[in-house]
PDB file of C-alpha atoms in Angstrom:
ATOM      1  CA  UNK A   1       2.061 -23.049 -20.582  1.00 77.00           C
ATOM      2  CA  UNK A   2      -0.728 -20.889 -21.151  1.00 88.00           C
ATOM      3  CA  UNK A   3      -2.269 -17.388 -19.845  1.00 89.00           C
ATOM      4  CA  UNK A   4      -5.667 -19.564 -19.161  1.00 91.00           C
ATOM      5  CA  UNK A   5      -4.324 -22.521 -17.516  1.00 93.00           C
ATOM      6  CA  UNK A   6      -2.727 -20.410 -14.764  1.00 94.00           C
ATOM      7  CA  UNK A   7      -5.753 -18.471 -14.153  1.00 94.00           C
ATOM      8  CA  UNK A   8      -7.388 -21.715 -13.728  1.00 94.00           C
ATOM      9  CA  UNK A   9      -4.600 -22.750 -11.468  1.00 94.00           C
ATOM     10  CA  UNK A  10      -4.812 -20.068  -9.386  1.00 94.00           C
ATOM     11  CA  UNK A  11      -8.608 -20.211  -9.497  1.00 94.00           C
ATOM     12  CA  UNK A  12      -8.308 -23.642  -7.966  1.00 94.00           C
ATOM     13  CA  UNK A  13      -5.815 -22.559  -5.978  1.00 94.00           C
ATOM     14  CA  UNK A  14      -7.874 -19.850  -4.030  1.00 93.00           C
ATOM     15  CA  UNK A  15     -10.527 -21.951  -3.956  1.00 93.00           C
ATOM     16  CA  UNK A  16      -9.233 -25.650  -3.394  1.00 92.00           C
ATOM     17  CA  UNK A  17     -12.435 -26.539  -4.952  1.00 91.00           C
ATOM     18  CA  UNK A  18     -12.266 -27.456  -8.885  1.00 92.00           C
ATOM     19  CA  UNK A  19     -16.295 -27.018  -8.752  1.00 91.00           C
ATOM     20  CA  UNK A  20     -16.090 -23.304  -7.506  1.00 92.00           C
ATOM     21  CA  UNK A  21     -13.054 -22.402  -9.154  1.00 93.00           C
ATOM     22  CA  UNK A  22     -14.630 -23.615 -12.788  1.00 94.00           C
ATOM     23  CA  UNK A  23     -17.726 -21.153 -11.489  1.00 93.00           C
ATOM     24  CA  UNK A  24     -15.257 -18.181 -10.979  1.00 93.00           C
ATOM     25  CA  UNK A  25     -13.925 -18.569 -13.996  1.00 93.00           C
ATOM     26  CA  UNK A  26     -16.758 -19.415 -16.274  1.00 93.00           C
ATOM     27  CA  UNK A  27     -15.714 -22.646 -17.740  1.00 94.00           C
ATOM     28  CA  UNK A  28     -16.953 -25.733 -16.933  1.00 94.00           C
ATOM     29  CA  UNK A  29     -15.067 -28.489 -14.513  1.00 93.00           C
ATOM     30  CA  UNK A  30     -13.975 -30.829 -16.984  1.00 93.00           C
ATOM     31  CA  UNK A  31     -12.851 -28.232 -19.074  1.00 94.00           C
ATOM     32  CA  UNK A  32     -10.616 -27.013 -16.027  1.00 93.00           C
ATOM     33  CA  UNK A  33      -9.613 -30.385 -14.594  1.00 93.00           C
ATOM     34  CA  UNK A  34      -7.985 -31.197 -18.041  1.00 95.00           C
ATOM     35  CA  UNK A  35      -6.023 -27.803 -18.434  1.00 94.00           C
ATOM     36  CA  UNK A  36      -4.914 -28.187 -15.044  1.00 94.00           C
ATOM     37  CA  UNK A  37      -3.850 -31.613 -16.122  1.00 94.00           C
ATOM     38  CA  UNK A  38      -2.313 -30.815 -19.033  1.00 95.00           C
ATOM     39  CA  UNK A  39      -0.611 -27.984 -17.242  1.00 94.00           C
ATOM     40  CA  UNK A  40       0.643 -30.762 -14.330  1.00 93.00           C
ATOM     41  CA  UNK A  41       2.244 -32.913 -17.489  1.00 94.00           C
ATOM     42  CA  UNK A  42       3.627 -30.025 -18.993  1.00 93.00           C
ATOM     43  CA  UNK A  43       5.224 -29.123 -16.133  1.00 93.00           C
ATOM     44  CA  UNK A  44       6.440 -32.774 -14.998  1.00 93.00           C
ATOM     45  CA  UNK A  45       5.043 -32.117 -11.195  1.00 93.00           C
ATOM     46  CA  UNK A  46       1.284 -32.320  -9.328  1.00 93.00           C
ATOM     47  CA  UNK A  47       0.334 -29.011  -8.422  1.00 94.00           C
ATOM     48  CA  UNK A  48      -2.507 -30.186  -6.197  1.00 93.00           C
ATOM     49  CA  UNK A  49      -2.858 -33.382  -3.761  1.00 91.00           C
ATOM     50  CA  UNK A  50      -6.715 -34.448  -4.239  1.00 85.00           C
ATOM     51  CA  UNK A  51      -6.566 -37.375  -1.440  1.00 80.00           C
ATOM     52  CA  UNK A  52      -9.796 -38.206  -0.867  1.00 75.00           C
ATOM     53  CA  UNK A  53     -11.430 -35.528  -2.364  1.00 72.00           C
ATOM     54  CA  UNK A  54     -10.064 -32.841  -0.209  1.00 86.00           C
ATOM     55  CA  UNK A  55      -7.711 -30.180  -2.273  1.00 89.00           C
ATOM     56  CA  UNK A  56      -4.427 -29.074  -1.354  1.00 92.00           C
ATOM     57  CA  UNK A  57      -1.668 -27.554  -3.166  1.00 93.00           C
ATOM     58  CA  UNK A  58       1.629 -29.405  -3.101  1.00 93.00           C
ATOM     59  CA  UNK A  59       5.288 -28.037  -3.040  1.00 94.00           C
ATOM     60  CA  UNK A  60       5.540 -27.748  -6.747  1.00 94.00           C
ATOM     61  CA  UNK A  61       1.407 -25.961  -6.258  1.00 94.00           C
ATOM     62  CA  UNK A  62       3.071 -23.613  -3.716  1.00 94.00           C
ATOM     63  CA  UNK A  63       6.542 -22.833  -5.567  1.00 94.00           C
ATOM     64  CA  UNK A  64       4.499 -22.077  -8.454  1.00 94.00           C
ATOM     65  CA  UNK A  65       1.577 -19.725  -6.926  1.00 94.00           C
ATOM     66  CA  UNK A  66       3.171 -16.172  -6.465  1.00 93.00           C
ATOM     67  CA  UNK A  67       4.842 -16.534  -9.929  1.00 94.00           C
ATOM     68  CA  UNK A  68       1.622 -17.641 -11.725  1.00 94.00           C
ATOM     69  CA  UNK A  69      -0.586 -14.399  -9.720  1.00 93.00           C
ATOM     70  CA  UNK A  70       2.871 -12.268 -10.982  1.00 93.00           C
ATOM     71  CA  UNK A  71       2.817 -13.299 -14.889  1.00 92.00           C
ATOM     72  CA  UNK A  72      -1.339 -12.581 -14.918  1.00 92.00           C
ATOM     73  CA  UNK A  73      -0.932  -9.230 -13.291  1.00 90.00           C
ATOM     74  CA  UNK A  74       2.048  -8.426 -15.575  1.00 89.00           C
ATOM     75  CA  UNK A  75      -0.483  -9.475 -18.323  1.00 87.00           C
ATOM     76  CA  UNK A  76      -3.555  -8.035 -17.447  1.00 84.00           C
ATOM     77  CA  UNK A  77      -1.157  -4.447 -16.758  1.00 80.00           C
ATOM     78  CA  UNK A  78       0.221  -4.846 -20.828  1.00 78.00           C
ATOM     79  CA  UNK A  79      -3.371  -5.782 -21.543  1.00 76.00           C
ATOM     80  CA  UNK A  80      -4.239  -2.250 -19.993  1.00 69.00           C
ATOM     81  CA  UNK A  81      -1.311  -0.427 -21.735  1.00 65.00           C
ATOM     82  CA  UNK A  82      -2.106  -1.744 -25.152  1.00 69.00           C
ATOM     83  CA  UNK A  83      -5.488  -0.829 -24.473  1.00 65.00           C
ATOM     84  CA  UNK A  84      -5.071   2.643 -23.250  1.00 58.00           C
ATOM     85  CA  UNK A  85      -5.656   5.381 -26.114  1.00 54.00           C
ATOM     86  CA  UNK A  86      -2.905   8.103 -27.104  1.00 49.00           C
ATOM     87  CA  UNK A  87      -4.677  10.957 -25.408  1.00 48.00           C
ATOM     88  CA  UNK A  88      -5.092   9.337 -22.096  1.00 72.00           C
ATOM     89  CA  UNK A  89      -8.799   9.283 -22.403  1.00 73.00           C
ATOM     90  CA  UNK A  90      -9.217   5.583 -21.002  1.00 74.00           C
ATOM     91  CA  UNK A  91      -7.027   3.339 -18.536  1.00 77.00           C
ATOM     92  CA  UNK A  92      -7.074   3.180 -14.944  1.00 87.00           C
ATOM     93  CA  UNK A  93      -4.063   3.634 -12.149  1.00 93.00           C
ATOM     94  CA  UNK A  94      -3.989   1.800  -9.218  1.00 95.00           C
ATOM     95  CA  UNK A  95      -1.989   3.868  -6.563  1.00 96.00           C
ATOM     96  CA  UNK A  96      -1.195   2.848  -2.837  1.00 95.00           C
ATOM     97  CA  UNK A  97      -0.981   5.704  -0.042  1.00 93.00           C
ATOM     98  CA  UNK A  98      -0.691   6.053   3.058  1.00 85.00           C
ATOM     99  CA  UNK A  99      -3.920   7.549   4.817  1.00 79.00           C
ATOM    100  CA  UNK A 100      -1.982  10.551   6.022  1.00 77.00           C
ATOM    101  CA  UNK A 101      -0.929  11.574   2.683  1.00 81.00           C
ATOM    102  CA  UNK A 102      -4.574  10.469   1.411  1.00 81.00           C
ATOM    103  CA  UNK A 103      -5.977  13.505   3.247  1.00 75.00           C
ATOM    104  CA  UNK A 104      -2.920  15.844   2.476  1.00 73.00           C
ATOM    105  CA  UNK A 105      -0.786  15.745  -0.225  1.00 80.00           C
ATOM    106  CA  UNK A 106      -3.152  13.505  -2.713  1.00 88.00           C
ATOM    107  CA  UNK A 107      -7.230  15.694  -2.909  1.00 87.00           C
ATOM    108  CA  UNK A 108      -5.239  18.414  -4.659  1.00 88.00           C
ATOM    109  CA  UNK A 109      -3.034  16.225  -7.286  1.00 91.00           C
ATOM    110  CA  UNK A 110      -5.476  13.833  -8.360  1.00 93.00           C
ATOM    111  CA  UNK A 111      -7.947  16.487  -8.514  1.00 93.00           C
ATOM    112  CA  UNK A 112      -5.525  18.291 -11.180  1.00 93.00           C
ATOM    113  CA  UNK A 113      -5.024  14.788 -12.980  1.00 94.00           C
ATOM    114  CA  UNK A 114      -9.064  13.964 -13.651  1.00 93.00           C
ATOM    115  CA  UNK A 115      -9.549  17.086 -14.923  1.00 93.00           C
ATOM    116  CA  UNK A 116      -6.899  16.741 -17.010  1.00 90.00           C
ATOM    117  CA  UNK A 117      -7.629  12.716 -17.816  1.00 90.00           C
ATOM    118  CA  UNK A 118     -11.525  12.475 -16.733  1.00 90.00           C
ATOM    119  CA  UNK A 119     -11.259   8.858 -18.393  1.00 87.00           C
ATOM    120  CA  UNK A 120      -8.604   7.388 -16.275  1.00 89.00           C
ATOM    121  CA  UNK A 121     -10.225   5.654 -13.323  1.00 90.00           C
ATOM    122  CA  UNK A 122      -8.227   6.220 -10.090  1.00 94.00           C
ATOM    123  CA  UNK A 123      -8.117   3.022  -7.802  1.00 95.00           C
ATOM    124  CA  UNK A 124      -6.806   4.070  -4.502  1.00 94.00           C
ATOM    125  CA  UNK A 125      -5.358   1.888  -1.647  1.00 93.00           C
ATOM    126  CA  UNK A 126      -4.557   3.057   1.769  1.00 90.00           C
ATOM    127  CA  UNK A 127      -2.249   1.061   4.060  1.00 85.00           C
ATOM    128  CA  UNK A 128       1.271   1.261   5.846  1.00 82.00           C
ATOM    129  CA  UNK A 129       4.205   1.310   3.660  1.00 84.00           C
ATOM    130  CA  UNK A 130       4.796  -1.792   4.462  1.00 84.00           C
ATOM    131  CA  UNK A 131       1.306  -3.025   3.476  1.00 87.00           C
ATOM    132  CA  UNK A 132       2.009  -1.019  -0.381  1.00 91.00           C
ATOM    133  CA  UNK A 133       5.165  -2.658  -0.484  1.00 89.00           C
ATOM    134  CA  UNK A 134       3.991  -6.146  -0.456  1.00 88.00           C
ATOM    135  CA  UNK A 135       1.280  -4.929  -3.045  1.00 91.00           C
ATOM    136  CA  UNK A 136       3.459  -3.794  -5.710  1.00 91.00           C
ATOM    137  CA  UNK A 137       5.672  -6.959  -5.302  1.00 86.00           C
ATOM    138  CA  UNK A 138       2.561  -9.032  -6.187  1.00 87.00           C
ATOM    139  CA  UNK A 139       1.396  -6.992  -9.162  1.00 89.00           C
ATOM    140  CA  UNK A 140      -1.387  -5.261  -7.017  1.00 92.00           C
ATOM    141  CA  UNK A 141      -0.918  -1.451  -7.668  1.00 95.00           C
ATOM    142  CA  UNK A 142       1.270   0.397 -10.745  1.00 94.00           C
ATOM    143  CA  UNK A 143       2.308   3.376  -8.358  1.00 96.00           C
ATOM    144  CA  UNK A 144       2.750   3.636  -4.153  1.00 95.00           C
ATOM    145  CA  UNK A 145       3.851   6.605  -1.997  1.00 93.00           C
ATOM    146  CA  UNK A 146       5.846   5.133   0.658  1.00 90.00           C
ATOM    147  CA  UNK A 147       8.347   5.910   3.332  1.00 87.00           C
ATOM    148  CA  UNK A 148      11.815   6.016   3.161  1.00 86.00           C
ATOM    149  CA  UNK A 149      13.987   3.655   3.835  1.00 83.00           C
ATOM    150  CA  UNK A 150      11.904   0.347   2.464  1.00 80.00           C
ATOM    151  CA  UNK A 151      12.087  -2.554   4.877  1.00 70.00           C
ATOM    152  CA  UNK A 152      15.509  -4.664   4.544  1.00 63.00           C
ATOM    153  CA  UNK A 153      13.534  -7.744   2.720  1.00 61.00           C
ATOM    154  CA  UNK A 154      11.872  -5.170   0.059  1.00 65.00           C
ATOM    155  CA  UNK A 155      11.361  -6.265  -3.816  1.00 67.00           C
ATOM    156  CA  UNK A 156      13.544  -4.576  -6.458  1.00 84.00           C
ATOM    157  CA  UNK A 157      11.716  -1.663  -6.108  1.00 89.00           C
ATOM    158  CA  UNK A 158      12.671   2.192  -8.290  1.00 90.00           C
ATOM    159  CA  UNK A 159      11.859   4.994  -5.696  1.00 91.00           C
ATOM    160  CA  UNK A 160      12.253   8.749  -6.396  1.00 91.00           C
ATOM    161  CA  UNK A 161      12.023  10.716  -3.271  1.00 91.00           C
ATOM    162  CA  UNK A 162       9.066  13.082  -3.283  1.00 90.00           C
ATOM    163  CA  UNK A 163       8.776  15.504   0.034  1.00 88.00           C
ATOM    164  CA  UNK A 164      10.258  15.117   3.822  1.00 89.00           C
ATOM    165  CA  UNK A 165       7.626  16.326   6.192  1.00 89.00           C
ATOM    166  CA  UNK A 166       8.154  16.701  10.121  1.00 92.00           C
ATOM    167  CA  UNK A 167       6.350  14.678  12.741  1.00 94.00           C
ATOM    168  CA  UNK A 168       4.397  16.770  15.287  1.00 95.00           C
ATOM    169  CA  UNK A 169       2.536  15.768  18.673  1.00 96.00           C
ATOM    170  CA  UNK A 170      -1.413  16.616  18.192  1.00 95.00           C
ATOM    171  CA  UNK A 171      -3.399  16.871  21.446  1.00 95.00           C
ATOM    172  CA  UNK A 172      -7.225  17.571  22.341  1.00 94.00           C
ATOM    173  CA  UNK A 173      -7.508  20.820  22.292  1.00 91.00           C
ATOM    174  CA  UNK A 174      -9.598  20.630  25.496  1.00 90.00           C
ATOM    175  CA  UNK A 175      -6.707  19.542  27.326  1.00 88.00           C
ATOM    176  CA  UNK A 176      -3.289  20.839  29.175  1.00 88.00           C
ATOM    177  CA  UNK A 177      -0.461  21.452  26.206  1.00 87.00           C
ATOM    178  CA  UNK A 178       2.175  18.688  25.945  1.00 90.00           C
ATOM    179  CA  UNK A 179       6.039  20.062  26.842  1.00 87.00           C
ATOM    180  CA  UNK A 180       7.184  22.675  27.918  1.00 86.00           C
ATOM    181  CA  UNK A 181       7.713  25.964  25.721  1.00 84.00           C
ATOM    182  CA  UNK A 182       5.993  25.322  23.250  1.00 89.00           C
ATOM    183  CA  UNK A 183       7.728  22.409  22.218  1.00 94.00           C
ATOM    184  CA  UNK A 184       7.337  18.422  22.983  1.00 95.00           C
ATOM    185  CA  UNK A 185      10.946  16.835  23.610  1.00 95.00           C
ATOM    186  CA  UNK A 186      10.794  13.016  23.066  1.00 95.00           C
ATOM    187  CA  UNK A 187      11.671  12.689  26.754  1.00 94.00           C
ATOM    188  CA  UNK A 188       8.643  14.335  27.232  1.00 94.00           C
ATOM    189  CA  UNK A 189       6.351  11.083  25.908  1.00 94.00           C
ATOM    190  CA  UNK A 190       7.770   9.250  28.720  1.00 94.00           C
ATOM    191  CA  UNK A 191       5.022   8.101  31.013  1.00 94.00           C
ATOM    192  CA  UNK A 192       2.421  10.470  28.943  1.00 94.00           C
ATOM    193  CA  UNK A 193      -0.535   8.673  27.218  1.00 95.00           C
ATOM    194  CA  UNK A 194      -0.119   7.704  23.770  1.00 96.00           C
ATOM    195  CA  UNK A 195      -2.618   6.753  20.983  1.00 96.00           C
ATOM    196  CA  UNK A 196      -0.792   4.322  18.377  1.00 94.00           C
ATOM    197  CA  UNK A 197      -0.661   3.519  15.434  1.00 91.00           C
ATOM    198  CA  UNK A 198      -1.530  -0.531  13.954  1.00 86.00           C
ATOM    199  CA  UNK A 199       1.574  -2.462  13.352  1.00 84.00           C
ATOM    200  CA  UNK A 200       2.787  -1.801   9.728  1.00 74.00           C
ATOM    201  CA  UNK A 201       2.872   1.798  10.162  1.00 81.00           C
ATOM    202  CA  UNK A 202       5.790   3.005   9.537  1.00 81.00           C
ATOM    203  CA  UNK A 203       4.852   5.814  12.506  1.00 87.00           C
ATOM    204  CA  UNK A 204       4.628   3.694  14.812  1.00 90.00           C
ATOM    205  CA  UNK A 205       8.508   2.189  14.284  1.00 88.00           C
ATOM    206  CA  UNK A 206      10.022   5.824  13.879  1.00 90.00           C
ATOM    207  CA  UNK A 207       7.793   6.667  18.027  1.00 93.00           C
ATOM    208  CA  UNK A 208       8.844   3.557  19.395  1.00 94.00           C
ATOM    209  CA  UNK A 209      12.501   3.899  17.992  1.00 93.00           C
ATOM    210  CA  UNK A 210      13.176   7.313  19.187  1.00 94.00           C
ATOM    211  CA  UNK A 211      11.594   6.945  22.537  1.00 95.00           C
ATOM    212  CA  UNK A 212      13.780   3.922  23.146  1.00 95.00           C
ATOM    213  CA  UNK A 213      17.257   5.919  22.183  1.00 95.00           C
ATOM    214  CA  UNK A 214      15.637   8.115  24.958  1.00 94.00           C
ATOM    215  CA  UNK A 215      15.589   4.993  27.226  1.00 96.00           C
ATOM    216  CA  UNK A 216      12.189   4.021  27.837  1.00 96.00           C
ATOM    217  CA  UNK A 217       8.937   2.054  26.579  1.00 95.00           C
ATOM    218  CA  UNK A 218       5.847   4.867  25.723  1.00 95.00           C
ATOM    219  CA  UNK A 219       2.729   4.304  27.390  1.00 95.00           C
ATOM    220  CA  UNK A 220      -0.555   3.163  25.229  1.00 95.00           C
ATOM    221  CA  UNK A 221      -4.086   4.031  26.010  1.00 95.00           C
ATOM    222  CA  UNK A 222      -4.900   3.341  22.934  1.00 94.00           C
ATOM    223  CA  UNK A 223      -3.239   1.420  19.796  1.00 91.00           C
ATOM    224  CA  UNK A 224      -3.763  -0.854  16.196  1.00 86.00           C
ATOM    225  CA  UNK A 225      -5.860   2.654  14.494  1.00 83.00           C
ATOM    226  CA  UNK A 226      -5.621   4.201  11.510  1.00 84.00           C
ATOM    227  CA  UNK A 227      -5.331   8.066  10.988  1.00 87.00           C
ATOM    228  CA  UNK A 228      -8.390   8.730  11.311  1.00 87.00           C
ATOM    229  CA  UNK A 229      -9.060   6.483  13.962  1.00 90.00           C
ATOM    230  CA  UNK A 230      -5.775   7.874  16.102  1.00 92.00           C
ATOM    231  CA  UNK A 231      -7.085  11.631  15.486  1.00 92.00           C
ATOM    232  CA  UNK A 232     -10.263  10.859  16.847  1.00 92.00           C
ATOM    233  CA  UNK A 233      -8.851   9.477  19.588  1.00 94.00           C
ATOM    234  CA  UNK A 234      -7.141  12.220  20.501  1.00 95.00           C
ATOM    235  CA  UNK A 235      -9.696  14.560  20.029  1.00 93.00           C
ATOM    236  CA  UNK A 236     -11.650  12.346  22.309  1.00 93.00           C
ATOM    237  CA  UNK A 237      -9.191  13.049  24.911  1.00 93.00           C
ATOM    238  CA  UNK A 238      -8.100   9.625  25.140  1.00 94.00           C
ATOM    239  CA  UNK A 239      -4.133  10.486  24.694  1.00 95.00           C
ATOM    240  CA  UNK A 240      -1.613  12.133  22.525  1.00 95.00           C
ATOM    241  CA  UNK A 241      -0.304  11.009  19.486  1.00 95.00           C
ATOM    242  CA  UNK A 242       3.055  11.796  16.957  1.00 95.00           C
ATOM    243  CA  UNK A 243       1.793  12.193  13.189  1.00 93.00           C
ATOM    244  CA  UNK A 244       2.697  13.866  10.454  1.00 91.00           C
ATOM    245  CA  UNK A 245       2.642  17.716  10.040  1.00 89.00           C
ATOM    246  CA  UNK A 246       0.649  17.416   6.907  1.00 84.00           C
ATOM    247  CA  UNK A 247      -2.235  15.285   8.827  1.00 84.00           C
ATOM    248  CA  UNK A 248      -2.055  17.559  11.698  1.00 85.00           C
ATOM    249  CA  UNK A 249      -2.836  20.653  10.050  1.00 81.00           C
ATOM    250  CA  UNK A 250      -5.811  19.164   8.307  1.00 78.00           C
ATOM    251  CA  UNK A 251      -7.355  17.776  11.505  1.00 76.00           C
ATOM    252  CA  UNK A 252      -9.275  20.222  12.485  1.00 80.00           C
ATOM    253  CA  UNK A 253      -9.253  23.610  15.254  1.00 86.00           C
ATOM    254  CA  UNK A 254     -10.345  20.875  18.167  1.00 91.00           C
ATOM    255  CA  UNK A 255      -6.947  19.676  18.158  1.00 93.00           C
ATOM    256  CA  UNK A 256      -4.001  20.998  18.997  1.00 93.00           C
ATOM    257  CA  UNK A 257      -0.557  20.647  17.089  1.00 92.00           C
ATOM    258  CA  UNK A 258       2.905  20.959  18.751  1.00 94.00           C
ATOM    259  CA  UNK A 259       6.231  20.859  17.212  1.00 94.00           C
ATOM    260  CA  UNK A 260       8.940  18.391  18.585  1.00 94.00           C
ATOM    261  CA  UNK A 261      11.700  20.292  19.951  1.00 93.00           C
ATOM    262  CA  UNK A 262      15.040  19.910  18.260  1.00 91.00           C
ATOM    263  CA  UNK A 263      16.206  17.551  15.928  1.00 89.00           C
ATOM    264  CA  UNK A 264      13.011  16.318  15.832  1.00 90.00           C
ATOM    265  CA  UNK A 265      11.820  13.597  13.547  1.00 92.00           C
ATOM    266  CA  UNK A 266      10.888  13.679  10.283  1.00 91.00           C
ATOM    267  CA  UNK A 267      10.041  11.607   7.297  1.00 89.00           C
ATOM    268  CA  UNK A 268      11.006  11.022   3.732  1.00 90.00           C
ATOM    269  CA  UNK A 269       8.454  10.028   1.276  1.00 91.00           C
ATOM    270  CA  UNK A 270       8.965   8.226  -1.944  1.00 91.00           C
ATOM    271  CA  UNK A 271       7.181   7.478  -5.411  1.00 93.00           C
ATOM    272  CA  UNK A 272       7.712   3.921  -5.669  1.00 93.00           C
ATOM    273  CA  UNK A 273       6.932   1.266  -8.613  1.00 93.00           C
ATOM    274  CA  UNK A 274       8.443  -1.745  -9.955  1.00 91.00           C
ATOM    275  CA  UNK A 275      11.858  -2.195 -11.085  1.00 90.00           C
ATOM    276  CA  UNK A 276      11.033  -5.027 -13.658  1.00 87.00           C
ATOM    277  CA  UNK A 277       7.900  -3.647 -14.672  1.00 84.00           C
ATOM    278  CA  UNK A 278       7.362   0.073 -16.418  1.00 82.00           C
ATOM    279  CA  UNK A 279       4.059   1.572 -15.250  1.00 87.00           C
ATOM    280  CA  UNK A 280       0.750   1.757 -17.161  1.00 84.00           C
ATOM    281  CA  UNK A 281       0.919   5.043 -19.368  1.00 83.00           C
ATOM    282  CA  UNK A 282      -1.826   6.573 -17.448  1.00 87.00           C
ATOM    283  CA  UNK A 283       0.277   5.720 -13.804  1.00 91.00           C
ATOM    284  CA  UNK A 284       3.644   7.413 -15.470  1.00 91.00           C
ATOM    285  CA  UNK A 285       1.339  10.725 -16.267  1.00 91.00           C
ATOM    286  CA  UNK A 286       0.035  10.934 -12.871  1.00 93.00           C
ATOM    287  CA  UNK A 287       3.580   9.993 -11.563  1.00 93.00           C
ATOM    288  CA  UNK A 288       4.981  12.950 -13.430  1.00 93.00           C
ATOM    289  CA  UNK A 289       2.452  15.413 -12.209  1.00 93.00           C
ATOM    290  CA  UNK A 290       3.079  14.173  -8.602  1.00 92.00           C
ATOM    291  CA  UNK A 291       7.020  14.543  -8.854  1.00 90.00           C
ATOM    292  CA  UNK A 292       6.101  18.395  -9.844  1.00 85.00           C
ATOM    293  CA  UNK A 293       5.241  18.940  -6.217  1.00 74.00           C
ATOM    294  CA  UNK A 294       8.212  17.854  -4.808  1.00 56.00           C
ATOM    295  CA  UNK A 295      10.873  16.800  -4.006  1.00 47.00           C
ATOM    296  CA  UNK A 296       9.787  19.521  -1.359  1.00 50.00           C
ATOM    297  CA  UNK A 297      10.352  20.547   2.402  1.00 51.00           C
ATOM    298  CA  UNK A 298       7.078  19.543   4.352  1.00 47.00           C
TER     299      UNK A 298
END
């Protein structure tokens, strides 16, 4: 089994067209038929039914997908490592964040690292943890910051916890405060407008959880945004929302930021990576220089 005949697998298998998939991968088709072949015979099973010229990948074509996209990302990421210099002056890392910490924790650490590494390309990816969990299990990013705990069905996955931050309620500024002294009890949010989060955000399972150990369902104006998308909402008047204290601070005077009353929630985020595979050189020097900011108290 060779490197090339799974990307050609794959190729076909994204596709399910052996013309296009020989395009994608510069070859031509009976060059690729034949190594998917010989791959097939090697393997003792049809990958693909081709039943009247229509393409489908069989059980053995399905079994075999995820591990084939695996090995080449687990290739192309020693490919990188071999290829990275001592001094750090080329390679790239490919981290996954979540938007809130995009805006606060991140502008100020990766700032420090490309000064420090101007040759590393940073490849960012925002998402829900959930979202950068199910990219690290397929090879798609060396490094994530995620949220703490992982969902039960996670990958083996190393974590090292970096910072726990409190949740606050933001509000248009233009509007009445939320609570009462000050402070926003979660029996407060009962009945009271709320701007949610997408599904996948972990924010959105820590609201809904601790306004139903309050004993009731919140009320939506508005839901399925990002950060962004939820602050401007709220500064739009449309509702209030629960985010994090680090995202609330950066939004802006027009909005208005109110701590939950006592215990409050709060969340614990972790540097996460691979268990079976080591990070990139460049990701472990940006991992180390992120870890020297925390763990922390947000």
């Amino acid at each position: 089994m060779h490197f090339q005949q799974l990307t050609y697998f794959v190729a076909v298998a994204e596709t399910l067209h052996f013309t296009r998939a020989a395009e994608a991968v510069h070859v031509s088709q009976p060059s690729l038929s034949q190594q998917i072949r010989a791959l097939e015979t090697e393997l003792g099973a049809e990958l693909f039914s081709r039943a009247r010229g229509n393409i489908a990948l069989t059980d053995a074509g399905e079994a075999l997908l995820p591990l084939a996209r695996r090995i080449l990302a687990d290739a192309e990421t020693a490919r990188q490592e071999v290829q990275e210099l001592v001094q750090l002056r080329s390679g790239r890392v490919r981290l996954g964040a979540t938007p809130s910490l995009c805006t606060g924790l991140l502008p100020d650490v990766l700032r420090a690292f490309h000064d420090r590494h101007p040759g590393v390309r940073l490849l960012l990816e925002e998402g829900g943890s959930h979202d950068l969990v199910r990219q690290l299990a397929r090879g798609a990013l060396d490094l994530a910051l995620v949220v703490l705990p992982l969902p039960a069905a996670s990958p083996a996955l190393t974590t090292v916890e970096l910072l726990r931050e409190d949740l606050v309620v933001v509000s248009s500024a233009a509007e009445p405060a939320p609570g009462r002294g000050g402070r926003v009890r979660i029996a407060d949010l009962e009945g009271a407008p709320l701007v949610m989060f997408r599904h996948g955000y972990n924010l959105r399972e820590l609201t809904l959880a601790a306004c139903r150990a309050e004993g009731f369902e919140p009320t939506f104006t508005v839901e399925g945004g990002e950060m962004d998308a939820v602050l401007g909402f709220v500064r739009a008047g449309l509702g209030i929302a629960v985010v994090p204290s680090m995202a609330a601070h950066r939004a802006g005077p027009d909005l208005r930021c109110t701590p939950l009353a006592r215990p409050g929630l709060r969340r614990t985020i972790a540097l996460a990576h691979r268990s079976d595979v080591a990070p990139p050189r460049a990701a472990r020097e940006l991992q180390r220089m992120l870890l020297e900011h925390g763990p922390q108290d947000g």
